[in-house]
XYZ file of C-alpha atoms in Angstrom:
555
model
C 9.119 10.483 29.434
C 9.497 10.481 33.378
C 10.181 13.041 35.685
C 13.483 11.329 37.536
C 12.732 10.485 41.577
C 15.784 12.629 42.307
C 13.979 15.649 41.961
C 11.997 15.383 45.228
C 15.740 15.369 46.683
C 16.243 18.734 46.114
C 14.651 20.472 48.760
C 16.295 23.590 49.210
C 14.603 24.335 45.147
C 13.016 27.415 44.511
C 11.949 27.469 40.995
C 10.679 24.417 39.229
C 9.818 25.323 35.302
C 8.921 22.180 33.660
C 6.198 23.411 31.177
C 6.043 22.318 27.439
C 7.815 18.475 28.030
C 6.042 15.308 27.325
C 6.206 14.457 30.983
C 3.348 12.072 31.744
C 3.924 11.109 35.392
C 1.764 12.387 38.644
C 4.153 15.590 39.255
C 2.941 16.675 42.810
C 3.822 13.570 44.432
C 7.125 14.341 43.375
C 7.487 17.669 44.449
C 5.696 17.439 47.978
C 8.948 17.559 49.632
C 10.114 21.055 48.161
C 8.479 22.897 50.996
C 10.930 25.896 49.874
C 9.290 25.949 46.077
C 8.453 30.032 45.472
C 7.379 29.093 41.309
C 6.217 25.822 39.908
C 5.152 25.871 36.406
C 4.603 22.896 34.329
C 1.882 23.929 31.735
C 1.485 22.670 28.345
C 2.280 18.954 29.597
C 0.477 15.788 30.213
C 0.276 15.154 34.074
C -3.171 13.851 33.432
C -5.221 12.900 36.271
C -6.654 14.201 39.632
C -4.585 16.786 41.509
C -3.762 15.404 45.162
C -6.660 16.095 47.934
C -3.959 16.339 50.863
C -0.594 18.171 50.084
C 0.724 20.068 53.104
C 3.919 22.535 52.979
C 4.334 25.248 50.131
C 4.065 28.065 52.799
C 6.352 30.119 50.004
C 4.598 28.935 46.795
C 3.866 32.208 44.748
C 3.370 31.032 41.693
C 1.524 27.697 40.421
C 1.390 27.755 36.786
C -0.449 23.999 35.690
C -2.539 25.026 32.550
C -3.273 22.624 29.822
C -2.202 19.440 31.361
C -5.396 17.097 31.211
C -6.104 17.534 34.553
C -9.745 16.026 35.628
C -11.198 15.931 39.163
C -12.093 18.900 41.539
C -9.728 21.921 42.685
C -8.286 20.580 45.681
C -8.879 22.634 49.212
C -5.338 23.193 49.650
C -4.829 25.050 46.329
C -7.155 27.793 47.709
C -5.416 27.670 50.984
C -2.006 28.797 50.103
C -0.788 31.404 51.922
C 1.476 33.439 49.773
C -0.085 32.506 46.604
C 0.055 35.152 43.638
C -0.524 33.981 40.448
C -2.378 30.723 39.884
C -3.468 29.208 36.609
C -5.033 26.244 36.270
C -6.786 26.781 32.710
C -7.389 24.357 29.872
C -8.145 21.545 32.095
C -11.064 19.643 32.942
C -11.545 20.714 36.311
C -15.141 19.841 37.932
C -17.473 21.153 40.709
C -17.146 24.595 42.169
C -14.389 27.589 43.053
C -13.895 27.520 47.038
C -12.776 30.682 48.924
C -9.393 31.975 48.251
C -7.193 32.825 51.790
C -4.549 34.438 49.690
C -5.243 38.513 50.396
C -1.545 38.739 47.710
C -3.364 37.029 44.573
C -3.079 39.018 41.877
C -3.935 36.763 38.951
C -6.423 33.949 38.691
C -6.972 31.769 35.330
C -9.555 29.139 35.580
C -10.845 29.432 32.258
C -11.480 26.562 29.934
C -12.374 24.127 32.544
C -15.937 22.716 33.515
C -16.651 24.522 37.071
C -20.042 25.193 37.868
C -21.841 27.555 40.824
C -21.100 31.093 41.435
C -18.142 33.161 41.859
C -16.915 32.845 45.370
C -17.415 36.002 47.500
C -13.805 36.138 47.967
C -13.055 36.397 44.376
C -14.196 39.925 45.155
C -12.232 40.730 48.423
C -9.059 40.481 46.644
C -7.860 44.012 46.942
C -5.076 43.331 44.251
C -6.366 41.418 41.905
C -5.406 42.318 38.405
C -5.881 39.518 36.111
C -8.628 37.601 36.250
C -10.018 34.785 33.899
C -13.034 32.521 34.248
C -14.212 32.335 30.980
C -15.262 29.123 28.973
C -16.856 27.368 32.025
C -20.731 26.854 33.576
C -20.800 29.495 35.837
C -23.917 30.658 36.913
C -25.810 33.861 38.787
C -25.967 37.478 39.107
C -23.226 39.997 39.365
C -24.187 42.899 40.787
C -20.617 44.607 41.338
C -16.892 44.567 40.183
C -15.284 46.084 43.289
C -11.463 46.056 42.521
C -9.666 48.907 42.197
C -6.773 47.491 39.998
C -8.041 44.760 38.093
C -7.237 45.291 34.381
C -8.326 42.068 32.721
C -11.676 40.868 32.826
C -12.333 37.836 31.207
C -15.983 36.168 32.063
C -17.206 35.152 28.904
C -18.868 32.278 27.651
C -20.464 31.264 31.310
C -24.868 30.849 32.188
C -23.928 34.255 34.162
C -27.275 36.639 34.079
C -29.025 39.841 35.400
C -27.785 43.886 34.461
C -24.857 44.019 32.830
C -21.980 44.653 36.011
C -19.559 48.144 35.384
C -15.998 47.556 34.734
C -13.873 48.806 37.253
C -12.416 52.211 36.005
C -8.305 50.824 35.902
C -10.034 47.950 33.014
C -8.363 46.902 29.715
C -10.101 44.365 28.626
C -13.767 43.810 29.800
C -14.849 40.257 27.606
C -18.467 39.509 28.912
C -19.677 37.619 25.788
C -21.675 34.879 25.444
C -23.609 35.157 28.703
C -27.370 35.907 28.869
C -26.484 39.815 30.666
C -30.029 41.845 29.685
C -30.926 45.071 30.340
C -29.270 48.336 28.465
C -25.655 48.954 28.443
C -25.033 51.099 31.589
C -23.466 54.665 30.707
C -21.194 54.360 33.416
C -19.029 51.644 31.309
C -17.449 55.058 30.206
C -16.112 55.357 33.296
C -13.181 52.935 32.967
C -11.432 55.939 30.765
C -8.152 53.471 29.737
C -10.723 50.686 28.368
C -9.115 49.162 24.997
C -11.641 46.372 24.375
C -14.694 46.017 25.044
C -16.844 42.592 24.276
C -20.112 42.183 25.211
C -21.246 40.185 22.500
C -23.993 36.855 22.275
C -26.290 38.191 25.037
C -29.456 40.002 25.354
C -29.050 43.854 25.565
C -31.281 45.986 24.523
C -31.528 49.720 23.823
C -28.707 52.047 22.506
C -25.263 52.125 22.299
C -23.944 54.823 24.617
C -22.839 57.933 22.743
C -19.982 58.278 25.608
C -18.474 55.464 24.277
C -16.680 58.489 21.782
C -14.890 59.441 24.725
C -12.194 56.455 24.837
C -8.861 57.534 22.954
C -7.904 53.947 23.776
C -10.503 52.237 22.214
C -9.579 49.248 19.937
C -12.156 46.570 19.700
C -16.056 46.948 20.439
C -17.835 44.209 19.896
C -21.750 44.224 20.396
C -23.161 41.471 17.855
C -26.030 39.076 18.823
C -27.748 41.054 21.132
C -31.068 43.444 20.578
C -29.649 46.816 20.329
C -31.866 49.333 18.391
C -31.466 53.087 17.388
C -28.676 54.696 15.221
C -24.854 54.272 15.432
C -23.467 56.810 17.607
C -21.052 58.937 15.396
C -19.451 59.732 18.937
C -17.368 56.782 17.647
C -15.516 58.417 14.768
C -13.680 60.476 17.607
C -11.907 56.758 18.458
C -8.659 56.899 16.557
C -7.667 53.682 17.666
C -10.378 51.733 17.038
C -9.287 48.105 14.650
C -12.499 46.550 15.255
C -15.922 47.617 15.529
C -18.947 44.502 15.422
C -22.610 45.556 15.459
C -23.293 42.670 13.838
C -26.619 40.387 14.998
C -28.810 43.555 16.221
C -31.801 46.016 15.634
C -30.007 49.075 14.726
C -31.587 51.673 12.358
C -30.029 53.921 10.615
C -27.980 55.048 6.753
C -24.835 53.999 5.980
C -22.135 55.121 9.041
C -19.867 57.320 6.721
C -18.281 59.544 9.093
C -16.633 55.766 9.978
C -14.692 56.178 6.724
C -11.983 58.240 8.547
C -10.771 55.970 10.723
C -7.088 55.425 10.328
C -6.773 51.990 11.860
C -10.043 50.473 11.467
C -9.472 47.055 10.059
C -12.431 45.058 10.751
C -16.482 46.701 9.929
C -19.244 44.078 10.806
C -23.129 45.401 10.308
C -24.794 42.544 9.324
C -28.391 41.277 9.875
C -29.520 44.732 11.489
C -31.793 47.622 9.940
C -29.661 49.534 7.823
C -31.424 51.311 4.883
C -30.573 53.446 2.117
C -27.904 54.178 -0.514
C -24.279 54.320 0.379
C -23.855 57.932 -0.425
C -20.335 58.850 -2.455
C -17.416 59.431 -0.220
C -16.325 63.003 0.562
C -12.838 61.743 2.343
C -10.143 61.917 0.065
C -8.746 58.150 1.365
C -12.175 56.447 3.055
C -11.500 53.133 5.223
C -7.666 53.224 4.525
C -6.937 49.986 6.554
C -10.302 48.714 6.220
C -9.315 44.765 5.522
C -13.083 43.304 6.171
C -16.122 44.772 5.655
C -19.677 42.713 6.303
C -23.091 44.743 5.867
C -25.099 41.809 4.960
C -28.627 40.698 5.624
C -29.673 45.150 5.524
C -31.568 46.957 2.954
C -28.846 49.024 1.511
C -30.152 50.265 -1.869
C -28.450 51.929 -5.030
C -25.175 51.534 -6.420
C -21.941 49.807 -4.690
C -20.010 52.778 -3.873
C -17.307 52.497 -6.160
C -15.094 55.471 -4.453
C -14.609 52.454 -1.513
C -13.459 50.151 -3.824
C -10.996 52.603 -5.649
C -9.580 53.775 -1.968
C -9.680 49.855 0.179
C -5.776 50.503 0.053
C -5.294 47.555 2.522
C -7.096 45.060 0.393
C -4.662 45.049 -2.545
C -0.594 44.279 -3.285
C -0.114 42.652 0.259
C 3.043 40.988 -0.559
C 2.770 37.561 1.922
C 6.131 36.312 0.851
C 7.703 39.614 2.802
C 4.615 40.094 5.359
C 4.619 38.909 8.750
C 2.127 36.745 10.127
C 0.353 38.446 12.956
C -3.124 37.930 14.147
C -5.800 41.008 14.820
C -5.399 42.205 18.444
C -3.432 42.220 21.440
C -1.804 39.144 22.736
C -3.877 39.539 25.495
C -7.030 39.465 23.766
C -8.325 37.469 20.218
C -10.253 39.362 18.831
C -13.842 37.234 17.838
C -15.769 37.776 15.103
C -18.620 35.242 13.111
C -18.074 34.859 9.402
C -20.035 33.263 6.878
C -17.840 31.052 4.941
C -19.040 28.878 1.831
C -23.109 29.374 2.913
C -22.441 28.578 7.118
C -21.450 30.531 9.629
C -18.577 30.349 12.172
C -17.147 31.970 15.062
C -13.437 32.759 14.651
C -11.268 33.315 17.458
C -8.156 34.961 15.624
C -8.485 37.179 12.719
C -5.222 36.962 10.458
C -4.140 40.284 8.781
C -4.071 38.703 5.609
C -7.509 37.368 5.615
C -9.372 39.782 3.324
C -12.805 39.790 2.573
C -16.083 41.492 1.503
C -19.365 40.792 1.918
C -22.743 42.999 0.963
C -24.630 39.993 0.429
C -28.715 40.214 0.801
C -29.120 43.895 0.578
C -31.068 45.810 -2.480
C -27.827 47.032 -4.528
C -28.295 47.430 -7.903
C -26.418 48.393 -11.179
C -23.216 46.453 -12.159
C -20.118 45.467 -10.784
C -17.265 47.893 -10.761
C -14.657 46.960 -12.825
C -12.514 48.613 -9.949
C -13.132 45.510 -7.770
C -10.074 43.797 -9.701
C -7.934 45.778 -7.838
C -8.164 44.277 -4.563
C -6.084 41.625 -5.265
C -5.465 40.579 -2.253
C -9.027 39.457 -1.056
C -9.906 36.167 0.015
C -13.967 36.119 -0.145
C -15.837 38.383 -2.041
C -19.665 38.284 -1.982
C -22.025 40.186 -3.787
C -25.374 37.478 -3.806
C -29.192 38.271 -3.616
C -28.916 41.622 -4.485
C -30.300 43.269 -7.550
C -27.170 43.568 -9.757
C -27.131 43.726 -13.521
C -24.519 44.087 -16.569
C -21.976 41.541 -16.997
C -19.184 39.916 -14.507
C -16.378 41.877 -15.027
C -13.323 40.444 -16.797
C -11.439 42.151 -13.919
C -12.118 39.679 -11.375
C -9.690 37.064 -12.667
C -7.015 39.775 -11.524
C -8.546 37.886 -7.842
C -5.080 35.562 -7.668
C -6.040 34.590 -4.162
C -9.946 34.848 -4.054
C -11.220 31.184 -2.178
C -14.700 31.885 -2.763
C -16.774 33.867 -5.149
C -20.709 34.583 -4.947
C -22.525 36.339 -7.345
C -25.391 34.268 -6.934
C -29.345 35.732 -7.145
C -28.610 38.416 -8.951
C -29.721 40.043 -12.471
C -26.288 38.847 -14.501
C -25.867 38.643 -17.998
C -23.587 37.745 -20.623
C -21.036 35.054 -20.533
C -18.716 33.632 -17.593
C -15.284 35.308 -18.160
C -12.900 32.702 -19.087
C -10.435 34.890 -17.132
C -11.861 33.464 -14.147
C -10.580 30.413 -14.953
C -6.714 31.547 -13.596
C -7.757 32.148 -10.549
C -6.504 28.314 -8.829
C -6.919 29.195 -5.391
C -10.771 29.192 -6.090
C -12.783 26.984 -4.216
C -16.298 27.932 -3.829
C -18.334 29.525 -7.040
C -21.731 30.347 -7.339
C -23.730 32.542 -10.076
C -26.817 31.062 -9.914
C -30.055 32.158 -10.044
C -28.645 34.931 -13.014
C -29.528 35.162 -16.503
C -25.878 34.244 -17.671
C -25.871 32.162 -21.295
C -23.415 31.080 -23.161
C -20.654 28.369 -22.689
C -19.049 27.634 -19.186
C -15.329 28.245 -19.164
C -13.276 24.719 -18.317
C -10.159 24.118 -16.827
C -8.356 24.428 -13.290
C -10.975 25.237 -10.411
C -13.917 25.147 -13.006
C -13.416 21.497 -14.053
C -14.527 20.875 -10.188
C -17.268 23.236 -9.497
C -20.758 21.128 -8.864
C -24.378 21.608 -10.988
C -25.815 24.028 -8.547
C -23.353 26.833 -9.291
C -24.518 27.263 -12.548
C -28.328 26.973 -12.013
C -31.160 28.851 -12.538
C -29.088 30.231 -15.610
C -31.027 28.896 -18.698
C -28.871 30.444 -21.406
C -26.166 28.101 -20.133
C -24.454 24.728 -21.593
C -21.464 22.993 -21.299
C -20.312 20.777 -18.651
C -20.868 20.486 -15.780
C -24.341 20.981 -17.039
C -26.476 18.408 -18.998
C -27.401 21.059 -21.437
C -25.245 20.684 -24.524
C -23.258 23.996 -26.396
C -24.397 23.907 -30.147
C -22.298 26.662 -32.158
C -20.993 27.929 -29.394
C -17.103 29.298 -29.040
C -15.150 29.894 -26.049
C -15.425 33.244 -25.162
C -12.026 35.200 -25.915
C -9.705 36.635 -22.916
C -10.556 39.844 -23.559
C -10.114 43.028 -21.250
C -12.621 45.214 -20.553
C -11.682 48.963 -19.616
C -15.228 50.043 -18.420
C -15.976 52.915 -15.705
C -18.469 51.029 -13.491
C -19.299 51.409 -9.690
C -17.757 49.707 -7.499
C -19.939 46.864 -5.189
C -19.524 45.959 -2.194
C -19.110 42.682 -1.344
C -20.500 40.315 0.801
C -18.613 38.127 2.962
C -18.974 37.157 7.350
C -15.973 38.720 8.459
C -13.253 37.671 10.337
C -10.950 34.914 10.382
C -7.860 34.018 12.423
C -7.688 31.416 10.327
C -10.777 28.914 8.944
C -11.459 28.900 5.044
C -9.800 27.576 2.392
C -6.352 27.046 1.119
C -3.907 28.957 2.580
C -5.865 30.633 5.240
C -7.033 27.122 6.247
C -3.444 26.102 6.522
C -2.659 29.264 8.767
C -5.888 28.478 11.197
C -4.493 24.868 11.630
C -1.195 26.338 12.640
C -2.363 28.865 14.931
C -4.573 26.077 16.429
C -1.130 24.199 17.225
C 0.136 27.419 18.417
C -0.187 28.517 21.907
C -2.706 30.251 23.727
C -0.876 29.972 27.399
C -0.076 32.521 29.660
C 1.978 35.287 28.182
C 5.520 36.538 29.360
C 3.509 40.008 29.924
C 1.291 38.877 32.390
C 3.967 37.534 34.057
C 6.034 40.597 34.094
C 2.687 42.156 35.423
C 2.280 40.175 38.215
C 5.708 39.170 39.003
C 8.001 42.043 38.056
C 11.055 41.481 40.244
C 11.424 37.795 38.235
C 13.384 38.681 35.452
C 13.878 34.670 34.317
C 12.836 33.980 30.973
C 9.511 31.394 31.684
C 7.951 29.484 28.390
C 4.698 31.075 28.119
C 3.016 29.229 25.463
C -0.105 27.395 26.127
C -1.709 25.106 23.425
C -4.917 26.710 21.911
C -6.859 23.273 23.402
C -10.138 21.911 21.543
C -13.236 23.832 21.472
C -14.796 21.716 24.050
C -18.642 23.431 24.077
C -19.042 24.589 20.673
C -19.798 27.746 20.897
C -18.377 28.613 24.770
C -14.749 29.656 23.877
């Protein structure tokens, strides 16, 4: 609708909140008469167009709050030229050309994320003396950064920018320090360690080399470390087990040599275990914990040469993975609502990058390693898993009957393996399946029918001479259904082979939670605000819509 003409009448107004409407009319023009305005927020609408080049008066305006409202053009001059300007955001827009000098000593917080700015970071960026929040990820922001010289910023968002050089050190009061997706070389400095409260630390998608600091032990605060896609080499530090707190830990994408991090196993919070395409080796040795991984929700150690058996003591102890009641379980993402935590999955043969990770998405994936032996029966247990796959290993025996106890498995891999014996029809109840491959096995006999299996394509069955039956061209001749029968064997557990995390892209009902959380918002939380604004006690709508992922990748 329209904003009424009245409103520029009022001009005594301090506090204009008009976020989350369907207002589409220029706003400022409206307002340039409310010289006395201290907060005017109107995110999450659709004043589309050019902010105003020439808009005098504001001398009080604190706080200017216009995120996700299709805004084009450049930042205007006066923006930067407020005078008692605090907290500004102006993300999720489509903001051109380059950040001018701030004249506001009082900022505090600065969002310009999610916009298309180019240049460097303005030399006053780093003057301001208070600055706690400040976010200019997603945008084409280029140079060097040789130092972060604030003394009370706590969130550091610079991701997904052209930014290069060393690596810059968080100031010591950081929180979050999200630097991924830039092309930062060199090692990771030690003195990282410094900032002593740090909870998350991202540094993924860029190019650093050599080893992960063994001081990183040291943070008691530690939740989320995420290194993958860079070139670090040498062992995991197992400094790391001393980080109680830790829900995340990515080492995904990277040169690392070394066994199987075990002394990880005794993490109480640890949800989330990425090691995929490095240059792990060896067998998983048996557990010695008496309850290994106990949150552990998804675990990704594909693309390694892990040998020997899948350690079945995991499977018997994943307590997290099994009897998660959804009907009774709130929905909560991974992470902080001031951070998302990242992680890139494999899902049904291509990979993603996920930007929420629900707690219900479960999954395992020990995919392209050298395991060998058969599949625990164990593995039946963890009913609550969404992806489980064990492909191009070296697995034998049969396909356990047990994995129809799966009720909400989405996709299933067993493919390039050394499988024999039939397809348990008991896979046949599981309807949430949508992806199934055993090819490339030595399976025979006839393929089950019904549900999910009346719909699965040629090539998940080939490569498997011994078997017939639609949707294959090969004819059964004397051949019965197999019978529903149980098997009670004592095999090792696998471990399964999956791209970890999702806040919300698959298949079914994970799909349908993604799509929600993509019309959820993303805007700028009544935390911050309380941060930077504590004497405002008025309840401000904080919610920001998620807005498309405009450059792929840069999010």
């Amino acid at each position: 609708g329209s904003i009424p003409a009245s409103l520029g009448n009022l001009r005594n107004l301090a506090e204009l909140l008009l976020g989350g409407n369907n207002f589409s009319d220029p706003l400022l023009p409206l307002v340039a008469n409310l010289t006395q305005l201290v907060s005017l927020e109107v995110s999450n609408t659709q004043v589309a167009g050019p902010l105003p080049s020439q808009v005098s008066g504001f001398p009080n305006l604190a706080i200017l709050f216009l995120s996700n409202c299709l805004i084009n053009g450049t930042i205007p001059s006066w923006v930067f030229t407020l005078p008692s300007l605090r907290s500004l955001d102006l993300s999720y827009n489509n903001f051109t050309g380059h950040i001018n000098d701030f004249q506001s000593n009082s900022l505090k917080m600065i969002d310009l994320s999610h916009n298309k700015l180019q240049g460097t970071i303005p030399s006053s960026i780093f003057r301001l003396v208070n600055l706690t929040f400040l976010s200019l990820a997603s945008n084409y922001l280029s140079g060097t950064i040789e130092q972060l010289p604030w003394k009370y910023t706590q969130y550091l968002y610079l991701r997904s920018n052209l930014f290069h050089g060393p690596l810059p050190v968080p100031p010591p009061t950081t929180i979050v320090f999200s630097m991924s997706n830039n092309n930062f070389t060199g090692d990771i400095p030690p003195l990282v360690c410094k900032a002593s409260i740090l909870q998350v630390l991202d540094l993924s998608d860029n190019s650093l080399s050599g080893a992960i600091p063994q001081c990183l032990g040291n943070f008691s605060s530690l939740r989320t470390i995420t290194f993958n896609g860079n070139e670090l080499e040498g062992p995991t530090p197992k400094s790391l087990a001393n980080c109680k707190e830790l829900e995340v830990l990515d080492l995904g994408n990277n040169k690392l040599s070394d066994t199987f991090p075990y002394w990880l196993e005794n993490l109480p919070k640890l949800h989330v275990l990425i090691l995929r395409s490095n240059r792990f080796h060896g067998p998983i040795a048996t557990s010695k914990a008496e309850f290994p991984f106990p949150s552990l929700r998804v675990i990704d150690i594909s693309y390694n040469n892990f040998s020997g058996p899948l350690p079945t003591k995991y499977f018997k102890n994943f307590e997290a993975m099994r009897n998660v009641d959804e009907a009774n379980f709130k929905l909560q993402y991974m992470g902080e609502t001031y951070y998302h935590n990242s992680v890139t999955v494999t899902i049904k043969g291509s990979i993603f990058e996920m930007q929420r990770l629900l707690t219900i998405f479960i999954a395992i994936d020990f995919s392209k390693n050298k395991f060998e032996g058969e599949i625990p029966m164990l593995i039946g247990n963890l009913n609550s898993i969404r992806g489980l796959n064990l492909s191009h290993d070296n697995l034998s025996g049969h396909i356990p009957t047990s994995l129809g106890n799966l009720s909400k498995l989405e996709w299933l891999d067993l493919s390039s393996n050394k499988l024999t014996g039939e397809i348990p029809r008991q896979l046949t109840t599981i309807t949430t399946l949508e992806v199934f491959n055993v090819s490339q096995n030595h399976l025979s006999g006839p393929i089950p029918r019904g549900n999910q299996f009346d719909a699965f394509p040629n090539d998940s069955y080939s490569g498997n001479f011994g078997l017939c039956g639609l949707p294959l061209s090969k004819k059964c001749n004397n051949f019965e259904a197999p019978p529903m029968i149980s098997q009670q064997e004592d095999e090792s557990c696998s471990e399964f082979d999956w791209k970890v995390i999702l806040m919300g892209y698959a298949c079914g009902t994970v799909f349908g939670l993604a799509m929600g959380y993509l019309m959820f918002s993303t805007g700028k939380p009544k935390w911050l605000v309380r941060i930077i604004e504590p004497h405002n006690n008025r309840r401000r709508r904080s919610n920001k819509h998620a807005g498309n992922n405009r450059r792929g990748k840069r999010n």
